[in-house]
Amino acid sequence: MEGTLTDPGMEAAHEILKRRFGYSNFRLNQGDIINALLAGRDVLTLMPTGGGKSLCYQIPALLRNGAGVVVSPLIALMQDQVNTLQQLGIRAAFLNSTQDTNTRQEIETALRRGELDLLYLAPERLLTESTLRLLDDVPLTLFAIDEAHCVSQWGHDFRPEYQQLSMLHKRYPNVPRIALTATADARTRQEIIEQLDLHESAVFINSFDRPNIRYSQNEGQNAREQLWHFLENEHPADAGIVYCLSRKKVEAIAEWLQGKGRIALPYHAGLPNEVRSEHQARFLREDGVIIVATIAFGMGIDKPDVRFVAHLNLPKSIEAYYQETGRAGRDGAAANAWLAYGLQDVITLRQMTHASDANEKYKQITHHKLEAMLGLCELTTCRRQALLAYFDEQYDEPCGNCDNCLQPPQTWDATVTAQKALSCVYRTGQRFGVNYIIEILTGKKNDERILRLGHDKISTYGIGHDLSATDWRGVFRQLIARGYLSVDIEGYGALHLTEACRPLLRGEVELALRKLRKTEIRQ
Ligand code: ADP
Ligand code: ZN
């Protein structure tokens, strides 16, 4: 199986690597993958973003007579991908819905004449009968199924068309297939194998470890100020990506960063195409540009020197977090994956889980994924170890390069404080949200609602005056994140005690919570 330079196929592969792509060595697994495809085997490849997946199918497609078909969901990027290949003198083209009939016909003719080595297609185009008939008539070297996790319902980017790709195997049993993805836990991996019928394939899994990325996750209320602090200290002139959840926030943050003198460009699905491509192009070509984006930005972006990826919201899953942060430091130099989250993020996430109208199974999956993400945030031990463990990779030592390793979180005995918080929720009938509960705990004076409801008379009024409202928010965030309190799904955010509270209220267990770090801005 091992591809050595003495076998003629691999020798030719190496030549192409050098001549066409200008690289002297294969990266981890690239050579073996190419060798397997040349031998006619199916392949499943898991490589982190930046690992070099594209060459794995491009080179065998160039070495064999006929065209390699690349299935990709990223229509917006096909043009760029094809341009890049054409600049290297590679005969590549794409077929998708953005083209007019003439252009499509020209490409089809070129394909029939054997003038193409690589053809990029969106899955829905590939699956049309007319495309399939076209492919029936030409020699095919391979099918590359990019972003293969889209086939999995368990994955974070499910696309139903992907499941139909299993027909390729039946219709073209002799054409080797390679499924590629950057993100897959064991379960997603299994689903890719099942759905695409890759049971016989050679599997190559590169480590998901990205040692040059420093992961840090900061709790606290004022994410914006924290972000600025981080940028000023660590990336005063670097290129990076800031992710936000909503379009509105994207616009606001971009504007705010511009006001602070940075080149910051918004990117989200609501902007006109021209604006988006222009911003993307500037990000790729100019130095020091910050893209402020919703998750609509980033898939397939090949910019090696992104020095930081910042999240101003909690990603929906560890997969999404890993994929988004993976866009930092693809050149191997030091990079930061920075995240800020606060009480409101935790509450929103908890509410979102229940509120969607998806089916039960999907809800459950989403719920588990959110929980895992939150767990990573609230972790007090090495983040990298936990992240890799999530992808079923064991990492024996703490990494020494994440926030928790570099600045181990301090904890404090919060047993009594938690008891006060929980009793206050209980005494007020489990009908109120965090802010009001904190007002009672801190003994807010002359508050109309407190007086009207007589909450200045209850035993928990003012018993928490030793902590500031900010400190209390940190306490509640952790109580919610750890499952002592649940948040009402109706949208008012009323807090409820859970079963987990009992031993804590009875004083049978102690509770340690983490302290805010000094660098985190308190507000
Ligand atoms: P992925 O699709 O896995 O995210 P790409 O295929 O886009 O990664 O490759 C990431 C970067 O690494 C690209 O700039 C690519 O040209 C470069 N690259 C790929 N293989 C090699 C190699 N063997 N040597 C040096 N650079 C490589
Ligand atoms: Zn660590």
PDB file of N, CA and C in Angstrom, residues 171-223:
ATOM      1  N   ARG A 171     -23.611   3.522 -10.377  1.00  0.00           N
ATOM      2  CA  ARG A 171     -23.591   3.844 -11.804  1.00  0.00           C
ATOM      3  C   ARG A 171     -22.176   3.753 -12.381  1.00  0.00           C
ATOM      4  N   TYR A 172     -21.182   4.056 -11.544  1.00  0.00           N
ATOM      5  CA  TYR A 172     -19.792   4.034 -12.036  1.00  0.00           C
ATOM      6  C   TYR A 172     -18.927   3.175 -11.114  1.00  0.00           C
ATOM      7  N   PRO A 173     -19.195   1.878 -11.086  1.00  0.00           N
ATOM      8  CA  PRO A 173     -18.534   1.032 -10.088  1.00  0.00           C
ATOM      9  C   PRO A 173     -17.006   0.993 -10.216  1.00  0.00           C
ATOM     10  N   ASN A 174     -16.514   1.335 -11.379  1.00  0.00           N
ATOM     11  CA  ASN A 174     -15.058   1.239 -11.533  1.00  0.00           C
ATOM     12  C   ASN A 174     -14.321   2.553 -11.352  1.00  0.00           C
ATOM     13  N   VAL A 175     -15.059   3.599 -11.053  1.00  0.00           N
ATOM     14  CA  VAL A 175     -14.386   4.892 -10.857  1.00  0.00           C
ATOM     15  C   VAL A 175     -14.127   5.082  -9.362  1.00  0.00           C
ATOM     16  N   PRO A 176     -12.866   5.215  -8.963  1.00  0.00           N
ATOM     17  CA  PRO A 176     -12.591   5.365  -7.527  1.00  0.00           C
ATOM     18  C   PRO A 176     -13.158   6.668  -6.971  1.00  0.00           C
ATOM     19  N   ARG A 177     -13.592   6.604  -5.726  1.00  0.00           N
ATOM     20  CA  ARG A 177     -14.154   7.792  -5.083  1.00  0.00           C
ATOM     21  C   ARG A 177     -13.310   8.172  -3.879  1.00  0.00           C
ATOM     22  N   ILE A 178     -13.175   9.458  -3.671  1.00  0.00           N
ATOM     23  CA  ILE A 178     -12.526   9.914  -2.445  1.00  0.00           C
ATOM     24  C   ILE A 178     -13.450  10.907  -1.733  1.00  0.00           C
ATOM     25  N   ALA A 179     -13.784  10.604  -0.494  1.00  0.00           N
ATOM     26  CA  ALA A 179     -14.600  11.512   0.307  1.00  0.00           C
ATOM     27  C   ALA A 179     -13.657  12.266   1.234  1.00  0.00           C
ATOM     28  N   LEU A 180     -13.811  13.596   1.274  1.00  0.00           N
ATOM     29  CA  LEU A 180     -12.897  14.400   2.084  1.00  0.00           C
ATOM     30  C   LEU A 180     -13.670  15.281   3.049  1.00  0.00           C
ATOM     31  N   THR A 181     -13.156  15.396   4.249  1.00  0.00           N
ATOM     32  CA  THR A 181     -13.753  16.337   5.194  1.00  0.00           C
ATOM     33  C   THR A 181     -12.713  16.798   6.204  1.00  0.00           C
ATOM     34  N   ALA A 182     -12.976  17.977   6.765  1.00  0.00           N
ATOM     35  CA  ALA A 182     -12.076  18.500   7.791  1.00  0.00           C
ATOM     36  C   ALA A 182     -12.652  18.263   9.176  1.00  0.00           C
ATOM     37  N   THR A 183     -13.897  17.889   9.211  1.00  0.00           N
ATOM     38  CA  THR A 183     -14.553  17.843  10.506  1.00  0.00           C
ATOM     39  C   THR A 183     -15.370  16.588  10.630  1.00  0.00           C
ATOM     40  N   ALA A 184     -14.954  15.697  11.488  1.00  0.00           N
ATOM     41  CA  ALA A 184     -15.777  14.521  11.662  1.00  0.00           C
ATOM     42  C   ALA A 184     -15.390  13.798  12.932  1.00  0.00           C
ATOM     43  N   ASP A 185     -16.351  13.673  13.822  1.00  0.00           N
ATOM     44  CA  ASP A 185     -16.129  12.797  14.960  1.00  0.00           C
ATOM     45  C   ASP A 185     -16.454  11.380  14.507  1.00  0.00           C
ATOM     46  N   ALA A 186     -16.266  10.432  15.395  1.00  0.00           N
ATOM     47  CA  ALA A 186     -16.406   9.031  15.004  1.00  0.00           C
ATOM     48  C   ALA A 186     -17.792   8.758  14.419  1.00  0.00           C
ATOM     49  N   ARG A 187     -18.781   9.416  14.973  1.00  0.00           N
ATOM     50  CA  ARG A 187     -20.141   9.157  14.529  1.00  0.00           C
ATOM     51  C   ARG A 187     -20.405   9.681  13.112  1.00  0.00           C
ATOM     52  N   THR A 188     -19.936  10.874  12.850  1.00  0.00           N
ATOM     53  CA  THR A 188     -20.079  11.438  11.509  1.00  0.00           C
ATOM     54  C   THR A 188     -19.319  10.593  10.497  1.00  0.00           C
ATOM     55  N   ARG A 189     -18.123  10.190  10.894  1.00  0.00           N
ATOM     56  CA  ARG A 189     -17.284   9.356  10.034  1.00  0.00           C
ATOM     57  C   ARG A 189     -18.056   8.105   9.631  1.00  0.00           C
ATOM     58  N   GLN A 190     -18.677   7.480  10.618  1.00  0.00           N
ATOM     59  CA  GLN A 190     -19.429   6.254  10.358  1.00  0.00           C
ATOM     60  C   GLN A 190     -20.589   6.539   9.399  1.00  0.00           C
ATOM     61  N   GLU A 191     -21.215   7.660   9.600  1.00  0.00           N
ATOM     62  CA  GLU A 191     -22.351   7.986   8.727  1.00  0.00           C
ATOM     63  C   GLU A 191     -21.893   8.252   7.298  1.00  0.00           C
ATOM     64  N   ILE A 192     -20.739   8.851   7.143  1.00  0.00           N
ATOM     65  CA  ILE A 192     -20.206   9.070   5.785  1.00  0.00           C
ATOM     66  C   ILE A 192     -19.980   7.710   5.118  1.00  0.00           C
ATOM     67  N   ILE A 193     -19.390   6.803   5.859  1.00  0.00           N
ATOM     68  CA  ILE A 193     -19.114   5.467   5.318  1.00  0.00           C
ATOM     69  C   ILE A 193     -20.415   4.766   4.918  1.00  0.00           C
ATOM     70  N   GLU A 194     -21.409   4.833   5.810  1.00  0.00           N
ATOM     71  CA  GLU A 194     -22.690   4.187   5.513  1.00  0.00           C
ATOM     72  C   GLU A 194     -23.368   4.823   4.307  1.00  0.00           C
ATOM     73  N   GLN A 195     -23.533   6.113   4.393  1.00  0.00           N
ATOM     74  CA  GLN A 195     -24.316   6.811   3.370  1.00  0.00           C
ATOM     75  C   GLN A 195     -23.697   6.733   1.987  1.00  0.00           C
ATOM     76  N   LEU A 196     -22.372   6.801   1.940  1.00  0.00           N
ATOM     77  CA  LEU A 196     -21.723   6.803   0.632  1.00  0.00           C
ATOM     78  C   LEU A 196     -21.224   5.409   0.252  1.00  0.00           C
ATOM     79  N   ASP A 197     -21.557   4.443   1.070  1.00  0.00           N
ATOM     80  CA  ASP A 197     -21.120   3.074   0.829  1.00  0.00           C
ATOM     81  C   ASP A 197     -19.608   3.014   0.609  1.00  0.00           C
ATOM     82  N   LEU A 198     -18.901   3.423   1.611  1.00  0.00           N
ATOM     83  CA  LEU A 198     -17.438   3.434   1.526  1.00  0.00           C
ATOM     84  C   LEU A 198     -16.831   2.342   2.412  1.00  0.00           C
ATOM     85  N   HIS A 199     -17.599   1.288   2.607  1.00  0.00           N
ATOM     86  CA  HIS A 199     -17.147   0.241   3.529  1.00  0.00           C
ATOM     87  C   HIS A 199     -15.794  -0.346   3.154  1.00  0.00           C
ATOM     88  N   GLU A 200     -15.525  -0.368   1.870  1.00  0.00           N
ATOM     89  CA  GLU A 200     -14.282  -0.997   1.425  1.00  0.00           C
ATOM     90  C   GLU A 200     -13.144   0.005   1.280  1.00  0.00           C
ATOM     91  N   SER A 201     -13.397   1.244   1.668  1.00  0.00           N
ATOM     92  CA  SER A 201     -12.411   2.263   1.328  1.00  0.00           C
ATOM     93  C   SER A 201     -11.202   2.232   2.251  1.00  0.00           C
ATOM     94  N   ALA A 202     -10.108   2.793   1.768  1.00  0.00           N
ATOM     95  CA  ALA A 202      -8.944   3.035   2.617  1.00  0.00           C
ATOM     96  C   ALA A 202      -9.219   4.306   3.407  1.00  0.00           C
ATOM     97  N   VAL A 203      -8.973   4.281   4.709  1.00  0.00           N
ATOM     98  CA  VAL A 203      -9.289   5.439   5.541  1.00  0.00           C
ATOM     99  C   VAL A 203      -7.999   6.112   6.010  1.00  0.00           C
ATOM    100  N   PHE A 204      -7.920   7.392   5.818  1.00  0.00           N
ATOM    101  CA  PHE A 204      -6.749   8.137   6.284  1.00  0.00           C
ATOM    102  C   PHE A 204      -7.194   9.261   7.206  1.00  0.00           C
ATOM    103  N   ILE A 205      -6.722   9.207   8.416  1.00  0.00           N
ATOM    104  CA  ILE A 205      -7.109  10.228   9.380  1.00  0.00           C
ATOM    105  C   ILE A 205      -5.867  10.971   9.857  1.00  0.00           C
ATOM    106  N   ASN A 206      -5.797  12.223   9.508  1.00  0.00           N
ATOM    107  CA  ASN A 206      -4.689  13.032  10.024  1.00  0.00           C
ATOM    108  C   ASN A 206      -5.078  13.571  11.390  1.00  0.00           C
ATOM    109  N   SER A 207      -4.101  13.840  12.161  1.00  0.00           N
ATOM    110  CA  SER A 207      -4.403  14.382  13.481  1.00  0.00           C
ATOM    111  C   SER A 207      -5.158  15.692  13.345  1.00  0.00           C
ATOM    112  N   PHE A 208      -6.063  15.900  14.274  1.00  0.00           N
ATOM    113  CA  PHE A 208      -6.793  17.147  14.289  1.00  0.00           C
ATOM    114  C   PHE A 208      -6.066  18.219  15.096  1.00  0.00           C
ATOM    115  N   ASP A 209      -4.947  17.828  15.614  1.00  0.00           N
ATOM    116  CA  ASP A 209      -4.235  18.777  16.460  1.00  0.00           C
ATOM    117  C   ASP A 209      -3.675  19.924  15.624  1.00  0.00           C
ATOM    118  N   ARG A 210      -3.900  21.119  16.100  1.00  0.00           N
ATOM    119  CA  ARG A 210      -3.309  22.300  15.457  1.00  0.00           C
ATOM    120  C   ARG A 210      -2.497  23.012  16.530  1.00  0.00           C
ATOM    121  N   PRO A 211      -1.281  22.509  16.765  1.00  0.00           N
ATOM    122  CA  PRO A 211      -0.525  23.016  17.917  1.00  0.00           C
ATOM    123  C   PRO A 211      -0.208  24.503  17.851  1.00  0.00           C
ATOM    124  N   ASN A 212      -0.212  25.076  16.655  1.00  0.00           N
ATOM    125  CA  ASN A 212       0.108  26.508  16.578  1.00  0.00           C
ATOM    126  C   ASN A 212      -1.072  27.406  16.938  1.00  0.00           C
ATOM    127  N   ILE A 213      -2.237  26.808  17.094  1.00  0.00           N
ATOM    128  CA  ILE A 213      -3.387  27.635  17.479  1.00  0.00           C
ATOM    129  C   ILE A 213      -3.538  27.651  18.993  1.00  0.00           C
ATOM    130  N   ARG A 214      -3.598  28.838  19.535  1.00  0.00           N
ATOM    131  CA  ARG A 214      -3.841  28.962  20.978  1.00  0.00           C
ATOM    132  C   ARG A 214      -5.322  29.202  21.218  1.00  0.00           C
ATOM    133  N   TYR A 215      -5.950  28.247  21.881  1.00  0.00           N
ATOM    134  CA  TYR A 215      -7.376  28.380  22.156  1.00  0.00           C
ATOM    135  C   TYR A 215      -7.587  29.117  23.464  1.00  0.00           C
ATOM    136  N   SER A 216      -8.458  30.114  23.445  1.00  0.00           N
ATOM    137  CA  SER A 216      -8.822  30.718  24.721  1.00  0.00           C
ATOM    138  C   SER A 216     -10.279  31.151  24.677  1.00  0.00           C
ATOM    139  N   GLN A 217     -10.924  30.962  25.801  1.00  0.00           N
ATOM    140  CA  GLN A 217     -12.359  31.236  25.883  1.00  0.00           C
ATOM    141  C   GLN A 217     -12.605  32.033  27.139  1.00  0.00           C
ATOM    142  N   ASN A 218     -13.115  33.219  26.922  1.00  0.00           N
ATOM    143  CA  ASN A 218     -13.195  34.162  28.028  1.00  0.00           C
ATOM    144  C   ASN A 218     -14.621  34.430  28.429  1.00  0.00           C
ATOM    145  N   GLU A 219     -14.859  34.328  29.709  1.00  0.00           N
ATOM    146  CA  GLU A 219     -16.207  34.622  30.149  1.00  0.00           C
ATOM    147  C   GLU A 219     -16.258  36.062  30.649  1.00  0.00           C
ATOM    148  N   GLY A 220     -17.414  36.640  30.623  1.00  0.00           N
ATOM    149  CA  GLY A 220     -17.528  38.026  31.061  1.00  0.00           C
ATOM    150  C   GLY A 220     -18.562  38.716  30.226  1.00  0.00           C
ATOM    151  N   GLN A 221     -18.976  39.891  30.661  1.00  0.00           N
ATOM    152  CA  GLN A 221     -20.123  40.505  30.022  1.00  0.00           C
ATOM    153  C   GLN A 221     -19.788  41.313  28.790  1.00  0.00           C
ATOM    154  N   ASN A 222     -18.715  42.070  28.868  1.00  0.00           N
ATOM    155  CA  ASN A 222     -18.524  43.014  27.785  1.00  0.00           C
ATOM    156  C   ASN A 222     -17.596  42.489  26.695  1.00  0.00           C
ATOM    157  N   ALA A 223     -18.173  41.649  25.834  1.00  0.00           N
ATOM    158  CA  ALA A 223     -17.383  40.954  24.829  1.00  0.00           C
ATOM    159  C   ALA A 223     -16.658  41.937  23.905  1.00  0.00           C
TER     160      ALA A 223
END
